[in-house]
C-alpha cells in the first residue's frame, strides 16, 4: 500500500480523494475513438505491450537540440494534462523469436528487421496514418511529437509488420494514455511539477492507483546528471488483458529503470 506519510499530508489527502473515484472502464474510452475493444489489435504471438509515456517537460529539458514539439508553445500545452504518448510497443513476437531474433534486437529494430527504415524524415518517407478526423484530433492532444511525425515512425517500427490496423492501434494507445492521466498516478505526477520526489513515492502512487504490488509493472526512465530528471514512464500490459487496463490483473512485470533515488519532475517555465 502507499506510504502516505512519505507523500506529505496535503498531497496524500488529494491523492486519496482521487483514488476513491473509480476510473472509467477502458472499453468506454476505446469505443469513444470509434473502434471496438481489441478489434483488429490482436497481434499473433505477442505476450504483452509496453505503454511508453513521456513526461514532456523533462524530455524537452534533456534534449541538446529540442525538436519542434519542445520549441512551440502550443505543442507544450499537453504537459498540464499529464503524460504524453511516446508509443505502444508489442513484445518480441514468436515468429521473430523463431528466426533467432532476441529481445534486444527487436527493441532496437522492430519491424525494420523486415522492411528497412527509409532514408530521411518520416514526414517525407511515410504518408499520414489513415485515421478518422476525430481520432486524429485526440492523437494531436496526447502526442505533441506528432508534429515531428512520431506517430508514423512508431507505427512503422512497432506495428506495421504485425498487421495491426492503424486506426485500432492508435485508438488503443490514445485510450491507454488517457486512462493513465485520469488515474491517481497521473494526477500525482502532475501535482509534482517543479518539485523533487523520491523514486519510491512514484512507485507508491502507482500502486495506490492500480493496486497493491503492481509497482513492478512500472519502469521509470530518467536522464541528465545522475539520472535525476524524469523523462518517461513505461507500463507493462498483458496482450490478452489490454481491454481490462487499468485493472491490476492486466499488468505485467518489467525490468527496473535507472533513476536516482530522488527524481525531479520538470515543468515548463
PDB file of C-alpha atoms in Angstrom, residues 1-253:
ATOM      1  CA  UNK A   1       0.000   0.000   0.000  1.00  0.00           C
ATOM      2  CA  UNK A   2       1.037   3.629  -0.488  1.00  0.00           C
ATOM      3  CA  UNK A   3       3.152   5.240   2.242  1.00  0.00           C
ATOM      4  CA  UNK A   4       1.012   8.332   2.812  1.00  0.00           C
ATOM      5  CA  UNK A   5       3.425   9.861   5.347  1.00  0.00           C
ATOM      6  CA  UNK A   6       6.135   9.830   2.709  1.00  0.00           C
ATOM      7  CA  UNK A   7       3.985  11.932   0.356  1.00  0.00           C
ATOM      8  CA  UNK A   8       3.092  14.654   2.854  1.00  0.00           C
ATOM      9  CA  UNK A   9      -0.332  15.167   4.407  1.00  0.00           C
ATOM     10  CA  UNK A  10      -1.693  17.662   1.877  1.00  0.00           C
ATOM     11  CA  UNK A  11      -0.684  15.652  -1.170  1.00  0.00           C
ATOM     12  CA  UNK A  12      -1.758  12.425   0.483  1.00  0.00           C
ATOM     13  CA  UNK A  13      -5.278  13.724   1.074  1.00  0.00           C
ATOM     14  CA  UNK A  14      -5.546  14.979  -2.501  1.00  0.00           C
ATOM     15  CA  UNK A  15      -4.349  11.656  -3.866  1.00  0.00           C
ATOM     16  CA  UNK A  16      -6.634   9.692  -1.548  1.00  0.00           C
ATOM     17  CA  UNK A  17      -9.639  11.632  -2.865  1.00  0.00           C
ATOM     18  CA  UNK A  18      -8.677  10.729  -6.415  1.00  0.00           C
ATOM     19  CA  UNK A  19      -8.051   7.081  -5.551  1.00  0.00           C
ATOM     20  CA  UNK A  20     -11.560   6.671  -4.209  1.00  0.00           C
ATOM     21  CA  UNK A  21     -13.053   7.750  -7.541  1.00  0.00           C
ATOM     22  CA  UNK A  22     -13.410   4.701  -9.762  1.00  0.00           C
ATOM     23  CA  UNK A  23     -11.766   5.177 -13.188  1.00  0.00           C
ATOM     24  CA  UNK A  24     -13.883   4.822 -16.294  1.00  0.00           C
ATOM     25  CA  UNK A  25     -13.547   1.429 -17.985  1.00  0.00           C
ATOM     26  CA  UNK A  26     -11.018   1.470 -20.776  1.00  0.00           C
ATOM     27  CA  UNK A  27     -13.575  -0.050 -23.130  1.00  0.00           C
ATOM     28  CA  UNK A  28     -15.654   3.128 -22.884  1.00  0.00           C
ATOM     29  CA  UNK A  29     -12.709   5.320 -23.844  1.00  0.00           C
ATOM     30  CA  UNK A  30     -11.838   2.913 -26.625  1.00  0.00           C
ATOM     31  CA  UNK A  31     -15.341   2.991 -28.071  1.00  0.00           C
ATOM     32  CA  UNK A  32     -15.227   6.796 -27.978  1.00  0.00           C
ATOM     33  CA  UNK A  33     -12.497   6.579 -30.612  1.00  0.00           C
ATOM     34  CA  UNK A  34     -14.836   4.656 -32.897  1.00  0.00           C
ATOM     35  CA  UNK A  35     -13.105   1.287 -32.527  1.00  0.00           C
ATOM     36  CA  UNK A  36     -14.494  -1.641 -30.544  1.00  0.00           C
ATOM     37  CA  UNK A  37     -12.357  -3.239 -27.807  1.00  0.00           C
ATOM     38  CA  UNK A  38      -9.458  -5.238 -29.242  1.00  0.00           C
ATOM     39  CA  UNK A  39     -10.918  -5.007 -32.745  1.00  0.00           C
ATOM     40  CA  UNK A  40      -8.010  -5.921 -35.004  1.00  0.00           C
ATOM     41  CA  UNK A  41      -5.456  -5.383 -32.218  1.00  0.00           C
ATOM     42  CA  UNK A  42      -4.664  -8.999 -31.501  1.00  0.00           C
ATOM     43  CA  UNK A  43      -1.050  -9.323 -32.643  1.00  0.00           C
ATOM     44  CA  UNK A  44      -0.290 -13.030 -33.051  1.00  0.00           C
ATOM     45  CA  UNK A  45       2.470 -14.372 -30.824  1.00  0.00           C
ATOM     46  CA  UNK A  46       2.779 -11.210 -28.705  1.00  0.00           C
ATOM     47  CA  UNK A  47       2.825 -11.673 -24.933  1.00  0.00           C
ATOM     48  CA  UNK A  48       2.464  -8.076 -23.764  1.00  0.00           C
ATOM     49  CA  UNK A  49       2.635  -4.416 -24.719  1.00  0.00           C
ATOM     50  CA  UNK A  50       4.755  -1.662 -23.226  1.00  0.00           C
ATOM     51  CA  UNK A  51       2.943   1.654 -22.971  1.00  0.00           C
ATOM     52  CA  UNK A  52       5.646   4.340 -23.202  1.00  0.00           C
ATOM     53  CA  UNK A  53       4.574   7.726 -21.851  1.00  0.00           C
ATOM     54  CA  UNK A  54       6.775  10.797 -21.982  1.00  0.00           C
ATOM     55  CA  UNK A  55       6.963  13.468 -19.302  1.00  0.00           C
ATOM     56  CA  UNK A  56       7.148  16.250 -21.857  1.00  0.00           C
ATOM     57  CA  UNK A  57       8.935  18.996 -19.856  1.00  0.00           C
ATOM     58  CA  UNK A  58      11.610  16.510 -18.737  1.00  0.00           C
ATOM     59  CA  UNK A  59      12.083  15.152 -22.245  1.00  0.00           C
ATOM     60  CA  UNK A  60      12.462  18.642 -23.699  1.00  0.00           C
ATOM     61  CA  UNK A  61      14.901  19.711 -20.973  1.00  0.00           C
ATOM     62  CA  UNK A  62      17.042  16.647 -21.623  1.00  0.00           C
ATOM     63  CA  UNK A  63      17.500  17.410 -25.331  1.00  0.00           C
ATOM     64  CA  UNK A  64      20.515  19.378 -26.508  1.00  0.00           C
ATOM     65  CA  UNK A  65      18.664  20.101 -29.754  1.00  0.00           C
ATOM     66  CA  UNK A  66      14.959  20.209 -28.816  1.00  0.00           C
ATOM     67  CA  UNK A  67      12.561  19.151 -31.589  1.00  0.00           C
ATOM     68  CA  UNK A  68       9.646  21.228 -32.802  1.00  0.00           C
ATOM     69  CA  UNK A  69       7.248  19.923 -30.152  1.00  0.00           C
ATOM     70  CA  UNK A  70       9.550  21.367 -27.481  1.00  0.00           C
ATOM     71  CA  UNK A  71      10.032  24.759 -29.115  1.00  0.00           C
ATOM     72  CA  UNK A  72       6.455  25.724 -29.993  1.00  0.00           C
ATOM     73  CA  UNK A  73       4.299  26.816 -27.018  1.00  0.00           C
ATOM     74  CA  UNK A  74       1.104  25.360 -28.494  1.00  0.00           C
ATOM     75  CA  UNK A  75       2.715  21.914 -28.551  1.00  0.00           C
ATOM     76  CA  UNK A  76       3.724  22.131 -24.893  1.00  0.00           C
ATOM     77  CA  UNK A  77       0.223  22.587 -23.511  1.00  0.00           C
ATOM     78  CA  UNK A  78      -0.342  18.845 -23.007  1.00  0.00           C
ATOM     79  CA  UNK A  79       2.004  18.872 -20.010  1.00  0.00           C
ATOM     80  CA  UNK A  80      -0.756  20.467 -17.939  1.00  0.00           C
ATOM     81  CA  UNK A  81      -2.883  17.357 -18.511  1.00  0.00           C
ATOM     82  CA  UNK A  82      -0.220  14.800 -17.638  1.00  0.00           C
ATOM     83  CA  UNK A  83       1.856  12.398 -19.687  1.00  0.00           C
ATOM     84  CA  UNK A  84       2.029  12.443 -23.474  1.00  0.00           C
ATOM     85  CA  UNK A  85       2.236   9.438 -25.753  1.00  0.00           C
ATOM     86  CA  UNK A  86       5.540   8.064 -26.951  1.00  0.00           C
ATOM     87  CA  UNK A  87       4.366   4.684 -28.184  1.00  0.00           C
ATOM     88  CA  UNK A  88       2.672   1.324 -27.664  1.00  0.00           C
ATOM     89  CA  UNK A  89       5.245  -1.400 -28.173  1.00  0.00           C
ATOM     90  CA  UNK A  90       4.424  -5.098 -28.702  1.00  0.00           C
ATOM     91  CA  UNK A  91       6.859  -7.525 -27.087  1.00  0.00           C
ATOM     92  CA  UNK A  92       9.026  -9.830 -29.193  1.00  0.00           C
ATOM     93  CA  UNK A  93       6.621 -11.765 -31.485  1.00  0.00           C
ATOM     94  CA  UNK A  94       7.037 -15.549 -31.597  1.00  0.00           C
ATOM     95  CA  UNK A  95       7.700 -15.619 -35.322  1.00  0.00           C
ATOM     96  CA  UNK A  96      10.663 -13.266 -34.896  1.00  0.00           C
ATOM     97  CA  UNK A  97      11.939 -15.262 -31.916  1.00  0.00           C
ATOM     98  CA  UNK A  98      11.696 -18.446 -34.010  1.00  0.00           C
ATOM     99  CA  UNK A  99      14.034 -16.801 -36.510  1.00  0.00           C
ATOM    100  CA  UNK A 100      16.640 -16.163 -33.821  1.00  0.00           C
ATOM    101  CA  UNK A 101      15.808 -12.537 -33.084  1.00  0.00           C
ATOM    102  CA  UNK A 102      16.355 -11.730 -29.404  1.00  0.00           C
ATOM    103  CA  UNK A 103      14.572  -9.113 -27.290  1.00  0.00           C
ATOM    104  CA  UNK A 104      17.396  -6.613 -27.551  1.00  0.00           C
ATOM    105  CA  UNK A 105      17.441  -6.669 -31.355  1.00  0.00           C
ATOM    106  CA  UNK A 106      13.630  -6.463 -31.532  1.00  0.00           C
ATOM    107  CA  UNK A 107      13.612  -3.345 -29.331  1.00  0.00           C
ATOM    108  CA  UNK A 108      16.342  -1.789 -31.444  1.00  0.00           C
ATOM    109  CA  UNK A 109      14.955  -2.570 -34.896  1.00  0.00           C
ATOM    110  CA  UNK A 110      11.348  -3.743 -34.595  1.00  0.00           C
ATOM    111  CA  UNK A 111       9.561  -4.044 -37.912  1.00  0.00           C
ATOM    112  CA  UNK A 112      12.581  -2.506 -39.666  1.00  0.00           C
ATOM    113  CA  UNK A 113      14.057  -6.011 -39.471  1.00  0.00           C
ATOM    114  CA  UNK A 114      11.686  -6.893 -42.314  1.00  0.00           C
ATOM    115  CA  UNK A 115      11.208  -3.530 -44.010  1.00  0.00           C
ATOM    116  CA  UNK A 116      14.341  -1.387 -43.711  1.00  0.00           C
ATOM    117  CA  UNK A 117      13.888   2.075 -42.272  1.00  0.00           C
ATOM    118  CA  UNK A 118      13.661   4.631 -45.076  1.00  0.00           C
ATOM    119  CA  UNK A 119      16.247   7.353 -45.507  1.00  0.00           C
ATOM    120  CA  UNK A 120      15.445  10.830 -44.297  1.00  0.00           C
ATOM    121  CA  UNK A 121      12.473  12.233 -42.435  1.00  0.00           C
ATOM    122  CA  UNK A 122       9.405  10.113 -41.736  1.00  0.00           C
ATOM    123  CA  UNK A 123       7.325  13.145 -42.642  1.00  0.00           C
ATOM    124  CA  UNK A 124       8.615  12.713 -46.191  1.00  0.00           C
ATOM    125  CA  UNK A 125       9.128   8.959 -46.341  1.00  0.00           C
ATOM    126  CA  UNK A 126       5.736   7.860 -44.981  1.00  0.00           C
ATOM    127  CA  UNK A 127       2.218   9.122 -45.717  1.00  0.00           C
ATOM    128  CA  UNK A 128      -0.029  10.206 -42.820  1.00  0.00           C
ATOM    129  CA  UNK A 129      -1.730   7.415 -40.909  1.00  0.00           C
ATOM    130  CA  UNK A 130      -5.254   6.550 -42.054  1.00  0.00           C
ATOM    131  CA  UNK A 131      -7.177   7.881 -39.045  1.00  0.00           C
ATOM    132  CA  UNK A 132     -10.633   9.332 -38.674  1.00  0.00           C
ATOM    133  CA  UNK A 133     -10.770  13.084 -38.127  1.00  0.00           C
ATOM    134  CA  UNK A 134     -11.959  12.613 -34.543  1.00  0.00           C
ATOM    135  CA  UNK A 135      -9.172  10.180 -33.679  1.00  0.00           C
ATOM    136  CA  UNK A 136      -6.629  12.474 -35.322  1.00  0.00           C
ATOM    137  CA  UNK A 137      -7.706  15.300 -33.030  1.00  0.00           C
ATOM    138  CA  UNK A 138      -7.422  13.040 -29.978  1.00  0.00           C
ATOM    139  CA  UNK A 139      -3.952  11.978 -31.070  1.00  0.00           C
ATOM    140  CA  UNK A 140      -2.860  15.590 -31.561  1.00  0.00           C
ATOM    141  CA  UNK A 141      -3.888  16.297 -27.957  1.00  0.00           C
ATOM    142  CA  UNK A 142      -1.883  13.443 -26.401  1.00  0.00           C
ATOM    143  CA  UNK A 143       1.104  13.209 -28.774  1.00  0.00           C
ATOM    144  CA  UNK A 144       2.876  16.511 -29.396  1.00  0.00           C
ATOM    145  CA  UNK A 145       5.596  14.514 -31.132  1.00  0.00           C
ATOM    146  CA  UNK A 146       3.162  14.088 -33.984  1.00  0.00           C
ATOM    147  CA  UNK A 147       4.467  17.457 -35.185  1.00  0.00           C
ATOM    148  CA  UNK A 148       7.695  15.579 -35.969  1.00  0.00           C
ATOM    149  CA  UNK A 149       5.745  12.599 -37.406  1.00  0.00           C
ATOM    150  CA  UNK A 150       6.418  10.458 -34.341  1.00  0.00           C
ATOM    151  CA  UNK A 151       3.123   8.648 -34.960  1.00  0.00           C
ATOM    152  CA  UNK A 152       4.253   7.481 -38.402  1.00  0.00           C
ATOM    153  CA  UNK A 153       7.593   6.321 -37.029  1.00  0.00           C
ATOM    154  CA  UNK A 154       6.029   4.447 -34.111  1.00  0.00           C
ATOM    155  CA  UNK A 155       3.565   2.638 -36.343  1.00  0.00           C
ATOM    156  CA  UNK A 156       6.209   1.723 -38.931  1.00  0.00           C
ATOM    157  CA  UNK A 157       8.598   0.357 -36.282  1.00  0.00           C
ATOM    158  CA  UNK A 158       6.235  -1.353 -33.870  1.00  0.00           C
ATOM    159  CA  UNK A 159       3.008  -2.280 -35.645  1.00  0.00           C
ATOM    160  CA  UNK A 160       3.208  -2.374 -39.442  1.00  0.00           C
ATOM    161  CA  UNK A 161       4.731  -5.867 -39.667  1.00  0.00           C
ATOM    162  CA  UNK A 162       2.189  -7.300 -37.213  1.00  0.00           C
ATOM    163  CA  UNK A 163      -0.871  -6.486 -39.308  1.00  0.00           C
ATOM    164  CA  UNK A 164      -2.210  -4.094 -36.698  1.00  0.00           C
ATOM    165  CA  UNK A 165      -4.676  -1.695 -38.352  1.00  0.00           C
ATOM    166  CA  UNK A 166      -3.636   1.920 -37.983  1.00  0.00           C
ATOM    167  CA  UNK A 167      -6.989   3.114 -36.622  1.00  0.00           C
ATOM    168  CA  UNK A 168      -7.245   0.354 -34.000  1.00  0.00           C
ATOM    169  CA  UNK A 169      -3.605   0.638 -32.931  1.00  0.00           C
ATOM    170  CA  UNK A 170      -3.769   4.400 -32.434  1.00  0.00           C
ATOM    171  CA  UNK A 171      -7.179   4.255 -30.735  1.00  0.00           C
ATOM    172  CA  UNK A 172      -5.822   1.769 -28.214  1.00  0.00           C
ATOM    173  CA  UNK A 173      -2.772   3.906 -27.478  1.00  0.00           C
ATOM    174  CA  UNK A 174      -4.878   7.056 -27.047  1.00  0.00           C
ATOM    175  CA  UNK A 175      -7.310   5.304 -24.699  1.00  0.00           C
ATOM    176  CA  UNK A 176      -4.443   3.922 -22.616  1.00  0.00           C
ATOM    177  CA  UNK A 177      -2.654   7.239 -22.124  1.00  0.00           C
ATOM    178  CA  UNK A 178      -5.931   8.933 -21.224  1.00  0.00           C
ATOM    179  CA  UNK A 179      -6.621   6.204 -18.654  1.00  0.00           C
ATOM    180  CA  UNK A 180      -3.230   6.813 -17.030  1.00  0.00           C
ATOM    181  CA  UNK A 181      -3.695  10.586 -16.963  1.00  0.00           C
ATOM    182  CA  UNK A 182      -7.128  10.198 -15.375  1.00  0.00           C
ATOM    183  CA  UNK A 183      -5.718   7.924 -12.658  1.00  0.00           C
ATOM    184  CA  UNK A 184      -4.374   8.892  -9.239  1.00  0.00           C
ATOM    185  CA  UNK A 185      -0.875   8.186 -10.514  1.00  0.00           C
ATOM    186  CA  UNK A 186      -1.223  10.651 -13.389  1.00  0.00           C
ATOM    187  CA  UNK A 187      -2.693  13.237 -11.039  1.00  0.00           C
ATOM    188  CA  UNK A 188       0.103  12.749  -8.504  1.00  0.00           C
ATOM    189  CA  UNK A 189       2.882  13.287 -11.053  1.00  0.00           C
ATOM    190  CA  UNK A 190       1.131  16.348 -12.490  1.00  0.00           C
ATOM    191  CA  UNK A 191       0.865  17.840  -8.985  1.00  0.00           C
ATOM    192  CA  UNK A 192       4.628  17.391  -8.518  1.00  0.00           C
ATOM    193  CA  UNK A 193       5.641  19.630 -11.434  1.00  0.00           C
ATOM    194  CA  UNK A 194       8.601  21.754 -10.399  1.00  0.00           C
ATOM    195  CA  UNK A 195       9.334  19.545  -7.379  1.00  0.00           C
ATOM    196  CA  UNK A 196      11.667  16.727  -6.470  1.00  0.00           C
ATOM    197  CA  UNK A 197      10.190  13.482  -5.146  1.00  0.00           C
ATOM    198  CA  UNK A 198      11.561  10.130  -4.121  1.00  0.00           C
ATOM    199  CA  UNK A 199      11.558   7.296  -6.602  1.00  0.00           C
ATOM    200  CA  UNK A 200       9.645   5.217  -4.049  1.00  0.00           C
ATOM    201  CA  UNK A 201       6.940   7.886  -3.817  1.00  0.00           C
ATOM    202  CA  UNK A 202       6.294   7.482  -7.546  1.00  0.00           C
ATOM    203  CA  UNK A 203       6.055   3.719  -7.148  1.00  0.00           C
ATOM    204  CA  UNK A 204       3.756   4.115  -4.144  1.00  0.00           C
ATOM    205  CA  UNK A 205       1.494   6.454  -6.121  1.00  0.00           C
ATOM    206  CA  UNK A 206       1.354   3.919  -8.948  1.00  0.00           C
ATOM    207  CA  UNK A 207       0.319   1.160  -6.546  1.00  0.00           C
ATOM    208  CA  UNK A 208      -2.275   3.433  -4.959  1.00  0.00           C
ATOM    209  CA  UNK A 209      -3.807   3.922  -8.393  1.00  0.00           C
ATOM    210  CA  UNK A 210      -3.507   0.439  -9.880  1.00  0.00           C
ATOM    211  CA  UNK A 211      -3.308  -1.970  -6.971  1.00  0.00           C
ATOM    212  CA  UNK A 212      -1.018  -3.355  -4.314  1.00  0.00           C
ATOM    213  CA  UNK A 213       2.205  -4.931  -5.581  1.00  0.00           C
ATOM    214  CA  UNK A 214       1.752  -3.563  -9.130  1.00  0.00           C
ATOM    215  CA  UNK A 215       4.844  -1.376  -8.855  1.00  0.00           C
ATOM    216  CA  UNK A 216       6.991  -3.815 -10.837  1.00  0.00           C
ATOM    217  CA  UNK A 217       4.834  -3.102 -13.894  1.00  0.00           C
ATOM    218  CA  UNK A 218       6.207   0.458 -13.844  1.00  0.00           C
ATOM    219  CA  UNK A 219       9.595   1.348 -15.295  1.00  0.00           C
ATOM    220  CA  UNK A 220      10.901   4.863 -14.667  1.00  0.00           C
ATOM    221  CA  UNK A 221      13.239   6.456 -17.198  1.00  0.00           C
ATOM    222  CA  UNK A 222      15.473   9.362 -16.188  1.00  0.00           C
ATOM    223  CA  UNK A 223      18.214  11.364 -17.874  1.00  0.00           C
ATOM    224  CA  UNK A 224      20.580  14.166 -17.017  1.00  0.00           C
ATOM    225  CA  UNK A 225      23.304  14.274 -14.430  1.00  0.00           C
ATOM    226  CA  UNK A 226      22.927  11.407 -12.002  1.00  0.00           C
ATOM    227  CA  UNK A 227      19.771  10.285 -13.816  1.00  0.00           C
ATOM    228  CA  UNK A 228      17.594  12.534 -11.682  1.00  0.00           C
ATOM    229  CA  UNK A 229      15.355  14.074 -14.374  1.00  0.00           C
ATOM    230  CA  UNK A 230      12.159  12.115 -15.115  1.00  0.00           C
ATOM    231  CA  UNK A 231      11.656  11.823 -18.868  1.00  0.00           C
ATOM    232  CA  UNK A 232       9.387   8.800 -19.323  1.00  0.00           C
ATOM    233  CA  UNK A 233       7.438   6.012 -17.660  1.00  0.00           C
ATOM    234  CA  UNK A 234       6.781   2.608 -19.198  1.00  0.00           C
ATOM    235  CA  UNK A 235       3.936   0.314 -18.148  1.00  0.00           C
ATOM    236  CA  UNK A 236       3.725  -3.385 -18.992  1.00  0.00           C
ATOM    237  CA  UNK A 237       0.249  -4.584 -20.035  1.00  0.00           C
ATOM    238  CA  UNK A 238      -0.779  -8.138 -20.919  1.00  0.00           C
ATOM    239  CA  UNK A 239      -1.785  -8.520 -24.566  1.00  0.00           C
ATOM    240  CA  UNK A 240      -4.696 -10.742 -23.541  1.00  0.00           C
ATOM    241  CA  UNK A 241      -5.886  -8.273 -20.894  1.00  0.00           C
ATOM    242  CA  UNK A 242      -5.354  -5.000 -22.741  1.00  0.00           C
ATOM    243  CA  UNK A 243      -9.042  -4.058 -22.598  1.00  0.00           C
ATOM    244  CA  UNK A 244      -9.040  -4.682 -18.818  1.00  0.00           C
ATOM    245  CA  UNK A 245      -6.496  -1.934 -18.124  1.00  0.00           C
ATOM    246  CA  UNK A 246      -6.107  -0.396 -15.549  1.00  0.00           C
ATOM    247  CA  UNK A 247      -7.114  -3.498 -13.545  1.00  0.00           C
ATOM    248  CA  UNK A 248      -4.174  -4.912 -11.586  1.00  0.00           C
ATOM    249  CA  UNK A 249      -4.599  -8.267 -13.347  1.00  0.00           C
ATOM    250  CA  UNK A 250      -3.818  -6.612 -16.698  1.00  0.00           C
ATOM    251  CA  UNK A 251      -0.320  -5.513 -15.639  1.00  0.00           C
ATOM    252  CA  UNK A 252       2.926  -7.426 -16.203  1.00  0.00           C
ATOM    253  CA  UNK A 253       6.349  -7.037 -14.616  1.00  0.00           C
TER     254      UNK A 253
END
